[in-house]
XYZ file of N, CA and C in Angstrom:
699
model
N 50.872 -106.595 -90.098
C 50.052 -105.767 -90.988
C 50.064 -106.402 -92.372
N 48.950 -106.692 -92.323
C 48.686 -107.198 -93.961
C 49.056 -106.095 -95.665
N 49.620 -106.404 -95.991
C 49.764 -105.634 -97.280
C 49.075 -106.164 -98.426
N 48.816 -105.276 -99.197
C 47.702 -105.877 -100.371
C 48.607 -105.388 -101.345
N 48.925 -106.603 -102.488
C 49.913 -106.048 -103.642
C 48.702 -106.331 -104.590
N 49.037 -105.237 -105.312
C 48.050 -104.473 -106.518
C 48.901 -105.194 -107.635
N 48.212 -105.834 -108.547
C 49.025 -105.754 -110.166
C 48.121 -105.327 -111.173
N 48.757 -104.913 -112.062
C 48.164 -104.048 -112.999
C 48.030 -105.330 -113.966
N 46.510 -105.265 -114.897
C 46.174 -106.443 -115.516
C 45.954 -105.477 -117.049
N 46.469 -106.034 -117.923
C 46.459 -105.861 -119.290
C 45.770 -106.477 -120.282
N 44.629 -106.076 -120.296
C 42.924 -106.996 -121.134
C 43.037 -106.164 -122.638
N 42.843 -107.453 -123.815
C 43.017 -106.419 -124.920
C 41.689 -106.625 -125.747
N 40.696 -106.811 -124.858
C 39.613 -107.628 -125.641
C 38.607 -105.980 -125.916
N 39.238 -104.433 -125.457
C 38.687 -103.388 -125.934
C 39.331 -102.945 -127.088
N 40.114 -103.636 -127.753
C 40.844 -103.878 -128.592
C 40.029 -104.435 -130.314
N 38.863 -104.962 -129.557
C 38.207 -106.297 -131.009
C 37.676 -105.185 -132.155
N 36.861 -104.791 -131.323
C 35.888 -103.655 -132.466
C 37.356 -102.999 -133.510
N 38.003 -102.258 -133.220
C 38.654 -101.901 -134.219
C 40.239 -102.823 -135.079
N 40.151 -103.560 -133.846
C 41.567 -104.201 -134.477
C 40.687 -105.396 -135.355
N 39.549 -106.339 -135.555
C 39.485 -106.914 -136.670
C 39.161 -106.374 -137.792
N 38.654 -105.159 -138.018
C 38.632 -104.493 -139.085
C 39.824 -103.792 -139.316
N 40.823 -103.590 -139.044
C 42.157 -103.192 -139.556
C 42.950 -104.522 -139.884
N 43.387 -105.658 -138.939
C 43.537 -106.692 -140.046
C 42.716 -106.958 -141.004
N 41.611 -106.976 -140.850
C 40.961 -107.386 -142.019
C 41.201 -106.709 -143.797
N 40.947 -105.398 -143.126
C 41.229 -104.246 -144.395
C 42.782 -104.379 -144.804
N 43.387 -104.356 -144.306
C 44.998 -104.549 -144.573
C 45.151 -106.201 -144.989
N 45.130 -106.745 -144.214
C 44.612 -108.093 -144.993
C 44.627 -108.577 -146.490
N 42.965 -107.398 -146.400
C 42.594 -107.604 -147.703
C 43.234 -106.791 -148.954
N 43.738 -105.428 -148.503
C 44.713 -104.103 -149.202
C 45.529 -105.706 -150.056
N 46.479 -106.478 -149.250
C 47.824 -106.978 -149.780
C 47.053 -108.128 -150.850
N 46.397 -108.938 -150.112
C 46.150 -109.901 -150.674
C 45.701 -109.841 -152.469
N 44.288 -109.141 -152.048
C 43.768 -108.618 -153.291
C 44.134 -107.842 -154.557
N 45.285 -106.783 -153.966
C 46.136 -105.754 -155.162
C 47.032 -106.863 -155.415
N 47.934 -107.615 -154.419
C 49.169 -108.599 -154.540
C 48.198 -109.321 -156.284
N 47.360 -109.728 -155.709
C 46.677 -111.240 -156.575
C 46.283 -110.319 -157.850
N 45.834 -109.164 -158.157
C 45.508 -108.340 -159.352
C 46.954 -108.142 -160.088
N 47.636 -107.670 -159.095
C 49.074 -107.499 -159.818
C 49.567 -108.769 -160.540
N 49.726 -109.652 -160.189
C 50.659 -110.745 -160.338
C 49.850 -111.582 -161.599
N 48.127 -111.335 -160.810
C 47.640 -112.137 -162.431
C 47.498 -110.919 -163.907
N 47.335 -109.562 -163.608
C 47.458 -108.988 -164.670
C 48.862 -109.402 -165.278
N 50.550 -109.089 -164.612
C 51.230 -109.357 -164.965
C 51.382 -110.674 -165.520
N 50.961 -111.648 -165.196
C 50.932 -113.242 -166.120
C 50.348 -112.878 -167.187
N 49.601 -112.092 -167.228
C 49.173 -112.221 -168.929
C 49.313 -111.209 -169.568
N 51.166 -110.452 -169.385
C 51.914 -110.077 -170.281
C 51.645 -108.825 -170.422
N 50.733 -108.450 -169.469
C 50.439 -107.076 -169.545
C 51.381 -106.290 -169.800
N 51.312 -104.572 -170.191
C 52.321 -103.566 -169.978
C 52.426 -103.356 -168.712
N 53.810 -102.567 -167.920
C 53.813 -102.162 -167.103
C 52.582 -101.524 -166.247
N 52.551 -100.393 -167.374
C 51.459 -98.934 -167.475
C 50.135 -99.812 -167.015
N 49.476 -100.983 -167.879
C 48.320 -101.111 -167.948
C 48.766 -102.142 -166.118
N 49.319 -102.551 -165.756
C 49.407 -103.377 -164.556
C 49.464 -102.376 -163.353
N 50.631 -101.219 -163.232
C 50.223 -99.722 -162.791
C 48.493 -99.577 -162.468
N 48.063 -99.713 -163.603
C 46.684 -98.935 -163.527
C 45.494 -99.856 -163.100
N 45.850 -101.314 -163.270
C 44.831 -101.934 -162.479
C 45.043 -101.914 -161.112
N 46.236 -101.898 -160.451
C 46.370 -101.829 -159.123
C 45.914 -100.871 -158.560
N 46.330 -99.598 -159.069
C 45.860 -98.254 -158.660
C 44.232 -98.505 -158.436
N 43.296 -98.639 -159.749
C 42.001 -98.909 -160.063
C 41.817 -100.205 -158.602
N 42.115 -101.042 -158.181
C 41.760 -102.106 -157.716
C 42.220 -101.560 -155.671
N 42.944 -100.912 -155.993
C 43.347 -99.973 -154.105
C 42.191 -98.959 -154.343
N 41.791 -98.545 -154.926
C 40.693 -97.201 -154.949
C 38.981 -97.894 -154.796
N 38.782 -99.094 -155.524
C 37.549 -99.753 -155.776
C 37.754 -100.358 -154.309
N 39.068 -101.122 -153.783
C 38.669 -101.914 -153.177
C 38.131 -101.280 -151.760
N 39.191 -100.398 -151.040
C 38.949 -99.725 -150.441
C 37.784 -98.967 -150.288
N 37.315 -98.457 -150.905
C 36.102 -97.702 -151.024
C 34.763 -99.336 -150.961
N 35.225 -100.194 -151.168
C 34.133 -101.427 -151.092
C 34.052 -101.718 -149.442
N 35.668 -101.946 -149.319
C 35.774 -102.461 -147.759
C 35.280 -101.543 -146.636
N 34.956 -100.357 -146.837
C 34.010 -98.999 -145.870
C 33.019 -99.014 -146.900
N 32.577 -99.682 -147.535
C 30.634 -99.793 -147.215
C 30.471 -101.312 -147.013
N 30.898 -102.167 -147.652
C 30.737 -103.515 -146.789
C 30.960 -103.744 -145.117
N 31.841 -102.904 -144.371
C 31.965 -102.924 -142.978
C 30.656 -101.809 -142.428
N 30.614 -100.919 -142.924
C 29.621 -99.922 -142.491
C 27.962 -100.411 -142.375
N 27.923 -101.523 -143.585
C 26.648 -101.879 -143.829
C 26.238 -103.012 -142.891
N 27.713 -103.749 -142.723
C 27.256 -104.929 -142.142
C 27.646 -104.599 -140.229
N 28.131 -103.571 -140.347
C 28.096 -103.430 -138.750
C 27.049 -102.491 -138.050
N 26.670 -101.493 -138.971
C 25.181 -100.915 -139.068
C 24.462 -101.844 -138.536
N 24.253 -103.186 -139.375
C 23.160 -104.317 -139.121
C 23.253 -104.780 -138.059
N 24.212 -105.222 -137.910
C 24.439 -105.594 -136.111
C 24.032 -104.499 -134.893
N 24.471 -103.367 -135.613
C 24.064 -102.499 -134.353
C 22.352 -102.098 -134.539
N 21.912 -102.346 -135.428
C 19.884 -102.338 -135.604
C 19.902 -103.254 -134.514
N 20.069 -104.503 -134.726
C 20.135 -105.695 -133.881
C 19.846 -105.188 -132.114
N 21.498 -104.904 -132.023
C 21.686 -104.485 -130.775
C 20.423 -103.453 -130.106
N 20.320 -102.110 -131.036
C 19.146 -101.207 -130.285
C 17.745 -102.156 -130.661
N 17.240 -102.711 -131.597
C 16.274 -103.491 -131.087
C 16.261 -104.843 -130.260
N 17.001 -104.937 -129.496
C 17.099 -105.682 -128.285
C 16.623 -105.185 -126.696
N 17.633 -103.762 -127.116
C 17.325 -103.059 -126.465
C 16.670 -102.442 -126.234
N 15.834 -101.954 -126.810
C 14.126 -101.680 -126.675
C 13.356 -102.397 -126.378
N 13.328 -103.750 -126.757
C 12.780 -104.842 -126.097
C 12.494 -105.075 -124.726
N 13.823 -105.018 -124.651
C 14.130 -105.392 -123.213
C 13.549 -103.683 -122.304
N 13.777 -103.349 -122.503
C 13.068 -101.766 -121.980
C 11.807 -101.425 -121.855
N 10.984 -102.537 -123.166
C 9.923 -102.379 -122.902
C 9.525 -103.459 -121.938
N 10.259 -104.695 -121.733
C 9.778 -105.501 -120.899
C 10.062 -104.836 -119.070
N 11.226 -104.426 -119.125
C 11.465 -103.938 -117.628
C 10.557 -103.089 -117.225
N 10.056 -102.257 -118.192
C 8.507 -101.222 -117.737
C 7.310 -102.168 -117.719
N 7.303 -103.503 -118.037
C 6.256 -103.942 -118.112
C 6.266 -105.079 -116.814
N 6.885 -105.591 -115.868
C 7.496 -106.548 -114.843
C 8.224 -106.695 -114.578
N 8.823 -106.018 -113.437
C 10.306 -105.584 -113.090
C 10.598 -107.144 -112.128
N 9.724 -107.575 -111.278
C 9.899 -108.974 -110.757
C 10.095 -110.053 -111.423
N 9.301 -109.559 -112.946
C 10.315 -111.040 -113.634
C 11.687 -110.919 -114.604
N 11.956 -109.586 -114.357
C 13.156 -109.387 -115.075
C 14.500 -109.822 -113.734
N 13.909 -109.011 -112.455
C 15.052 -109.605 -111.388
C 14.945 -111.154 -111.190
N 14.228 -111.657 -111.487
C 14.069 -113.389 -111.152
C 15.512 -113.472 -112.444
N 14.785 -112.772 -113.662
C 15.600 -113.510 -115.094
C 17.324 -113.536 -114.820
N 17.196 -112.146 -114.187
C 19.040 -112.148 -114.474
C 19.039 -112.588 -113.331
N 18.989 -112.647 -111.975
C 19.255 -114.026 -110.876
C 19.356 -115.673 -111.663
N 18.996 -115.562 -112.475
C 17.990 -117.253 -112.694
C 19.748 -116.672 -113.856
N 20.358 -116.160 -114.215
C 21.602 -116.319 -114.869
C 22.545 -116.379 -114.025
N 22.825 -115.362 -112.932
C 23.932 -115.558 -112.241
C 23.775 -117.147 -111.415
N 22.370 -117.311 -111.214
C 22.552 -119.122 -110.666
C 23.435 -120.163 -111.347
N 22.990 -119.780 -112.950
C 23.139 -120.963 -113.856
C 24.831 -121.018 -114.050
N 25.571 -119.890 -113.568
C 26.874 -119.527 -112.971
C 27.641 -119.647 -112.168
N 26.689 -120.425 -110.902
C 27.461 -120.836 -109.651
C 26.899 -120.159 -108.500
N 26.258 -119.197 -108.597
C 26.274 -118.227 -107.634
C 25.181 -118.568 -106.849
N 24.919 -118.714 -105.170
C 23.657 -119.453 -104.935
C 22.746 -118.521 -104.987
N 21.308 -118.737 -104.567
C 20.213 -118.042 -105.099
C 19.564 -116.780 -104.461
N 20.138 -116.617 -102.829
C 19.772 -115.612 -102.307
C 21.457 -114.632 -102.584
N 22.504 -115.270 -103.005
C 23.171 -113.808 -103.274
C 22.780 -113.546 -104.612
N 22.496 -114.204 -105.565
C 22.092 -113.940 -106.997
C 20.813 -113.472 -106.982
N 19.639 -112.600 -106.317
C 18.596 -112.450 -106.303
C 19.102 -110.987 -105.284
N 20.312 -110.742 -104.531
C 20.458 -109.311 -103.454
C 21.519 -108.743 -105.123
N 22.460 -110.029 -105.893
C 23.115 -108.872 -106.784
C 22.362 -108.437 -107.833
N 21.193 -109.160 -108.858
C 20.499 -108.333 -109.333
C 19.796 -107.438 -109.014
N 19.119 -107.759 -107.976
C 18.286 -106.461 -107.507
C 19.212 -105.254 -106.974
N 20.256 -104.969 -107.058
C 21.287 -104.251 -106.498
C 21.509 -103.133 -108.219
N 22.038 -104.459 -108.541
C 22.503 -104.188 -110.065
C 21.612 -103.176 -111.000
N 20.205 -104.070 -110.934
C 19.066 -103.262 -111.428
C 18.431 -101.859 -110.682
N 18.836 -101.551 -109.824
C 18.395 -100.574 -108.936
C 19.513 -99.276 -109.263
N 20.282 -99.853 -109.647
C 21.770 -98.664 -110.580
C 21.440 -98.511 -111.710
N 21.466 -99.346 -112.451
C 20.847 -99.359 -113.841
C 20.748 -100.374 -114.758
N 19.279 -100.610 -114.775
C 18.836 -102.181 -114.947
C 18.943 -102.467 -116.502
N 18.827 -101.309 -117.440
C 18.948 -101.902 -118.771
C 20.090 -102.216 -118.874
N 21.505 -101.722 -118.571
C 22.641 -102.236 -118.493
C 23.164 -103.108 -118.326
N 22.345 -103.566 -116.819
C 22.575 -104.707 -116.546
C 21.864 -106.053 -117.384
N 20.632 -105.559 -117.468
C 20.559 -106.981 -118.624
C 20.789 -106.835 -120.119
N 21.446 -105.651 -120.516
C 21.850 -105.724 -121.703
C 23.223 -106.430 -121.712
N 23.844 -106.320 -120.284
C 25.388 -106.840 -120.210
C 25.499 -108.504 -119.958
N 24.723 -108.819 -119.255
C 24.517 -110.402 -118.820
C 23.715 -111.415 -119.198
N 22.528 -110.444 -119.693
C 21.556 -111.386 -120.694
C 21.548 -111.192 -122.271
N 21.983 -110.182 -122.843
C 22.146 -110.102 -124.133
C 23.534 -109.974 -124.466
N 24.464 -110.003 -123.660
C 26.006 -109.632 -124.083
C 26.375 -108.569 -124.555
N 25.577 -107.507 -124.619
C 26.204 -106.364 -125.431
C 26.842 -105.636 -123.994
N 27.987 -105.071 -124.799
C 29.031 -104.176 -123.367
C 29.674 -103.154 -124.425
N 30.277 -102.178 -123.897
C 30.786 -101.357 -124.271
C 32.038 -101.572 -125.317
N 32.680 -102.538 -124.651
C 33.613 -103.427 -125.768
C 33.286 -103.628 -127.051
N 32.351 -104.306 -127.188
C 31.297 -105.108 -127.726
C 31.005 -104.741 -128.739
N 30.231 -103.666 -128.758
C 28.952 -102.914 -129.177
C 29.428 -102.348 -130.701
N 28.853 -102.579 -131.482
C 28.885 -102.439 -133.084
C 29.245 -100.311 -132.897
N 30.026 -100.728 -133.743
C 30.186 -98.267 -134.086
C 30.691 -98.950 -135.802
N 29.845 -98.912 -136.561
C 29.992 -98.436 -137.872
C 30.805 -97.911 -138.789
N 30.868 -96.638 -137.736
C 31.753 -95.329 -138.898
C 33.237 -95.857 -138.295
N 33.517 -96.192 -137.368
C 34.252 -96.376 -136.572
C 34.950 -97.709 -137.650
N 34.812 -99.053 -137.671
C 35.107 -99.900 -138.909
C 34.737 -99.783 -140.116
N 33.948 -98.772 -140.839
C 34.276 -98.041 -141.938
C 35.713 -97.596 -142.080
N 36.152 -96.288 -141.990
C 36.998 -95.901 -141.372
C 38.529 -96.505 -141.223
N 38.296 -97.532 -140.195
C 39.698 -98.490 -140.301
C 39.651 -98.904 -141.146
N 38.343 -99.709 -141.643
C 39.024 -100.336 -143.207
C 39.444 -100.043 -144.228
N 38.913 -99.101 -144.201
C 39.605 -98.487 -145.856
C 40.959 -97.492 -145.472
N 41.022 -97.035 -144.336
C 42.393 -97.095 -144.032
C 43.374 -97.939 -144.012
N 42.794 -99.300 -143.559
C 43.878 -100.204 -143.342
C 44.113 -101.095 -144.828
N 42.971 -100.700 -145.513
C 43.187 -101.608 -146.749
C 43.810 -100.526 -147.728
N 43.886 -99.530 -147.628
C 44.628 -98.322 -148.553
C 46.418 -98.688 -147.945
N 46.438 -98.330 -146.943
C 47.897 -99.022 -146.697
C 48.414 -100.202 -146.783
N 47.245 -101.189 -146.792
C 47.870 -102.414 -147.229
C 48.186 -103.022 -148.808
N 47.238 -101.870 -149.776
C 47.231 -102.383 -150.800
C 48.325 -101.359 -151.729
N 48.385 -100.132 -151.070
C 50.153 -99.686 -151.682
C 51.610 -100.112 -151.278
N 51.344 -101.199 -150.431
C 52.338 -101.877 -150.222
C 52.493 -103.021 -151.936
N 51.914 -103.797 -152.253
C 52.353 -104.359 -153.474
C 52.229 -103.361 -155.101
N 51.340 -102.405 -154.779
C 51.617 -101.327 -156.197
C 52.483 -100.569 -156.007
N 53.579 -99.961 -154.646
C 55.027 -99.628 -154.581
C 55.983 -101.009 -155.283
N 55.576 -101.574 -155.377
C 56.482 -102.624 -155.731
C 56.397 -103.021 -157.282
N 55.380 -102.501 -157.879
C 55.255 -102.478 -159.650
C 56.203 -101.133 -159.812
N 55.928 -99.778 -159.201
C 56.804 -99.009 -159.565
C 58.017 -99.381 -159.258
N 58.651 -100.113 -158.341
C 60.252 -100.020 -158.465
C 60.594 -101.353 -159.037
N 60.089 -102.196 -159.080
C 60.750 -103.461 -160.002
C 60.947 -103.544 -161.363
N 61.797 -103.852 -161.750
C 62.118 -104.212 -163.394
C 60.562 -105.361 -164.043
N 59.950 -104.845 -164.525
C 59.178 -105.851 -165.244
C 59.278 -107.500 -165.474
N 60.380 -107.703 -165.969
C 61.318 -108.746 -165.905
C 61.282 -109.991 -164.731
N 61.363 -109.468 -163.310
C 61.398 -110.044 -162.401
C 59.747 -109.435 -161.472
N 58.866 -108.616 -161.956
C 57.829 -108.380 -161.449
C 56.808 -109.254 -160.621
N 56.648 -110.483 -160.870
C 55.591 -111.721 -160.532
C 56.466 -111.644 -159.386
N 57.925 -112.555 -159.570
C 58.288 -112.644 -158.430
C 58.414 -112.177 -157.159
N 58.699 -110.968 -157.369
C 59.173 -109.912 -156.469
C 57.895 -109.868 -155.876
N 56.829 -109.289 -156.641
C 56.108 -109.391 -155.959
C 54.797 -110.283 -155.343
N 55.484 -111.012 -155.637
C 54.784 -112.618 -154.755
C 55.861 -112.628 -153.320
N 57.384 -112.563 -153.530
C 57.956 -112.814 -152.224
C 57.717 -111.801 -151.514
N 57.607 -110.326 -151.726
C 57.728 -109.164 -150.754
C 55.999 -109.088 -150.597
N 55.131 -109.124 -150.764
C 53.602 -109.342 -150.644
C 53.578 -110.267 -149.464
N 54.395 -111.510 -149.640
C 54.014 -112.487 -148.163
C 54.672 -112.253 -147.086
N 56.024 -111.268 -147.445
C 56.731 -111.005 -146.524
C 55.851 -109.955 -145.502
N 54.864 -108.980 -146.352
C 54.218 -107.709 -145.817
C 53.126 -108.649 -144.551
N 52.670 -109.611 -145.267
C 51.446 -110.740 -144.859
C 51.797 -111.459 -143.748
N 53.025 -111.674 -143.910
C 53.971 -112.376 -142.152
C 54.007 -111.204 -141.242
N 54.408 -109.797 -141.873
C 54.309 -108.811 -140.702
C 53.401 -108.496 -139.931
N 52.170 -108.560 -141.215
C 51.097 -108.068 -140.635
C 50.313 -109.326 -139.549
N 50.546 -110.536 -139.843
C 49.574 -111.206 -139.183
C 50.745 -110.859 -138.351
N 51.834 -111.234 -137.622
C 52.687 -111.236 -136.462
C 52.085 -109.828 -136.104
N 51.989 -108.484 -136.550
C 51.439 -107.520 -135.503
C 50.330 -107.431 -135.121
N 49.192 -107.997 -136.038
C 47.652 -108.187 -135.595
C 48.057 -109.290 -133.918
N 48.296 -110.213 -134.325
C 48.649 -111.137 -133.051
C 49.379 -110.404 -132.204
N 50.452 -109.573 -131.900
C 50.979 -108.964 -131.191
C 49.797 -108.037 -130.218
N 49.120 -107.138 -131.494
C 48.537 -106.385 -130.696
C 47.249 -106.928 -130.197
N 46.602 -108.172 -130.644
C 45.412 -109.030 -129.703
C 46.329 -109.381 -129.098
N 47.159 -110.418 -128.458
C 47.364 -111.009 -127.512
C 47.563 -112.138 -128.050
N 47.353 -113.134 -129.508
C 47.451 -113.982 -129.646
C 48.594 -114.874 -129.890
N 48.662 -116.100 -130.363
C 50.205 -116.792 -130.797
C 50.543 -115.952 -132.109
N 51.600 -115.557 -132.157
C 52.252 -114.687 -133.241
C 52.580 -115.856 -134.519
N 53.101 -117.040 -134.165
C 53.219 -117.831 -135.037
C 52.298 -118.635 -136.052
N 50.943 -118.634 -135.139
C 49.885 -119.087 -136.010
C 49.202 -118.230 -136.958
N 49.258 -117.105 -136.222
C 48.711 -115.860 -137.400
C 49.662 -115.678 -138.427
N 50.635 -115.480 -138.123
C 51.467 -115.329 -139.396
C 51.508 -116.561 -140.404
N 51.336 -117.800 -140.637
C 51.176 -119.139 -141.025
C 50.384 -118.843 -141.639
N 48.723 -118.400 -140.901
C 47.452 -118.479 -141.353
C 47.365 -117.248 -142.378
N 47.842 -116.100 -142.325
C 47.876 -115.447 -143.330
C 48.435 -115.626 -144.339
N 49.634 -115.841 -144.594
C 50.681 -116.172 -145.390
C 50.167 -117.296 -146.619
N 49.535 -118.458 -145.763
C 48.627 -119.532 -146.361
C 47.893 -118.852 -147.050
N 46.926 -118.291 -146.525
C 46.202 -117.540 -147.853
C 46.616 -116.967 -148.636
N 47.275 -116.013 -148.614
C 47.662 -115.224 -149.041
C 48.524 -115.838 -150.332
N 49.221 -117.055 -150.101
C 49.615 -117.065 -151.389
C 48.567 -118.078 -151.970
N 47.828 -118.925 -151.589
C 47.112 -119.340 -152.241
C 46.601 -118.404 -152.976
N 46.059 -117.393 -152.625
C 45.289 -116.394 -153.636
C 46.176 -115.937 -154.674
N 47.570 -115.790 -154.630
C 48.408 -114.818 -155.436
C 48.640 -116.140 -156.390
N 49.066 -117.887 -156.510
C 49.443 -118.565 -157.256
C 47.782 -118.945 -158.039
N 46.689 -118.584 -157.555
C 45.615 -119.300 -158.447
C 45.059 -117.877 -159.199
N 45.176 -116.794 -159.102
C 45.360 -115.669 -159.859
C 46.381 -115.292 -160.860
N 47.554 -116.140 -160.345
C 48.644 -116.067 -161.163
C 48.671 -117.049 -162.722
N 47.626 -118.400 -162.309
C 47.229 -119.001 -163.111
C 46.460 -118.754 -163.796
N 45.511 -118.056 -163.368
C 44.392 -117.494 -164.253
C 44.570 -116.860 -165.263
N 45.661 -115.967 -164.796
C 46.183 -114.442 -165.627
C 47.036 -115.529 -166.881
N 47.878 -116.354 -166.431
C 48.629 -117.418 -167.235
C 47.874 -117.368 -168.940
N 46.881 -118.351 -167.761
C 46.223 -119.014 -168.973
C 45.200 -117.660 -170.052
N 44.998 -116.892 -169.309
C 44.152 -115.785 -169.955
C 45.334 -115.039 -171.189
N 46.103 -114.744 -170.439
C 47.399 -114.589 -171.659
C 47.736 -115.500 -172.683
N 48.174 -116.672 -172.463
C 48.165 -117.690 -173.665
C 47.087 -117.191 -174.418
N 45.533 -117.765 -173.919
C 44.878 -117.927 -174.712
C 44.314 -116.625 -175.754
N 44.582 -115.253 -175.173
C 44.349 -113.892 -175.972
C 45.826 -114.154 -176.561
C-alpha cells in the first residue's frame, strides 16, 4: 500500500504587499529622524530646539509616507482595473482568441498544445477573467495593489521607527548626543533589516549590511551638513 506523505509548504510571497511598506516606513521612521537629529545637533542646537525638530520631522514624515504610498499604490491599482476591463471587454468580444492567447502562454511554458488548449478552455469556463488576469497580466491576489492597506503600514511603521531615535534625545546627556545616537540608530537598522529578512524569507545578513550602509551614510553626510551650517551661522 502506497502511502502519500503530505508536507506542509511555507510561501511568504503573501507576505510582499504589506511587508515592503513596513520596512520601508520603518526604514525610513530611523533613517530620516536619526539624520535630522544628528545634523540639527551638529550645529549646536539646544536640546529643546533638536526635541522639536524630531518630533516636527516623525509627524511630517509619517503623515508624507501614507500619502506618498496611498498615491502611488492607488496608481498601480488604476493600472490594474484598467487592464482589467480591457481584457473583459475583449473576452465579450472573441472568446476563441482569448483561449488560443492563454494556450499560446502555457505553450511558451512547456506545456504541449493540445493539453494547453483542454487547460485553458477548462480554466476559462470557471472563470476566465481570472484566469487571464492571473497568467497573462500577472495580477493575483498576492499581488494586487490595496492602498489604504500600505498607507496604513507606513505611517505606522515609520511612527515606530522614527521614535526610536527621538527616545534617544530624551534620555541622552547632550554632551554625548551625535554619538549615541548614530550607534543606537544603526543598531535599531541591523534589527530591523535582520527582521524584514526574517519575516520575507531572505539572507538575514545581507539585509542587515544593506541597511545599515545606508543608513549611516545618511546620518554622517547630514551630520556634515549640520557641521558646517553651525560653523558658518
Amino acid at each position: 500500500m502506497t502511502r502519500l506523505h503530505l508536507h506542509p509548504e511555507r510561501h511568504l510571497v503573501s507576505r510582499i504587499g504589506w511587508l515592503r511598506a513596513a520596512v520601508l516606513g520603518a526604514n525610513d521612521g530611523i533613517v530620516s529622524t536619526a539624520s535630522l537629529i544628528i545634523g540639527v545637533a551638529a550645529a549646536a542646537a539646544k536640546p529643546a530646539d533638536i526635541l522639536i525638530a524630531g518630533a516636527a520631522g516623525l509627524v511630517a514624515g509619517a503623515m508624507s509616507m501614507a500619502a506618498g504610498e496611498y498615491v502611488s499604490v492607488s496608481s498601480q491599482a488604476d493600472t490594474e482595473q484598467a487592464d482589467l476591463a480591457r481584457e473583459r471587454t475583449e473576452l465579450a468580444g472573441n472568446v476563441d482568441a482569448e483561449i488560443a492567447e492563454l494556450a499560446g502562454i502555457y505553450i511558451k511554458r512547456g506545456v504541449d498544445a493540445v493539453t494547453a488548449d483542454t487547460v485553458a478552455r477548462q480554466l476559462m469556463a470557471k472563470d476566465a477573467l481570472a484566469a487571464h488576469a492571473h497568467d497573462e497580466l500577472g495580477i493575483s491576489d498576492f499581488t494586487t495593489a490595496r492602498p489604504i492597506q500600505a498607507a496604513l503600514t507606513s505611517a505606522a511603521t515609520f511612527t515606530a521607527g522614527a521614535a526610536l531615535p527621538l527616545a534617544i534625545v530624551i534620555l541622552t546627556p547632550a554632551s554625548l548626543l551625535v554619538l549615541i545616537e548614530a550607534v543606537a540608530s544603526l543598531l535599531f537598522l541591523a534589527l530591523l533589516g535582520a527582521i524584514g529578512a526574517r519575516a520575507g524569507g531572505a539572507p538575514v545578513l545581507t539585509a542587515t549590511l544593506r541597511v545599515t550602509f545606508w543608513g549611516a551614510l545618511a546620518m554622517a553626510l547630514t551630520a556634515g551638513i549640520g557641521n558646517l551650517v553651525g560653523t558658518a551661522v
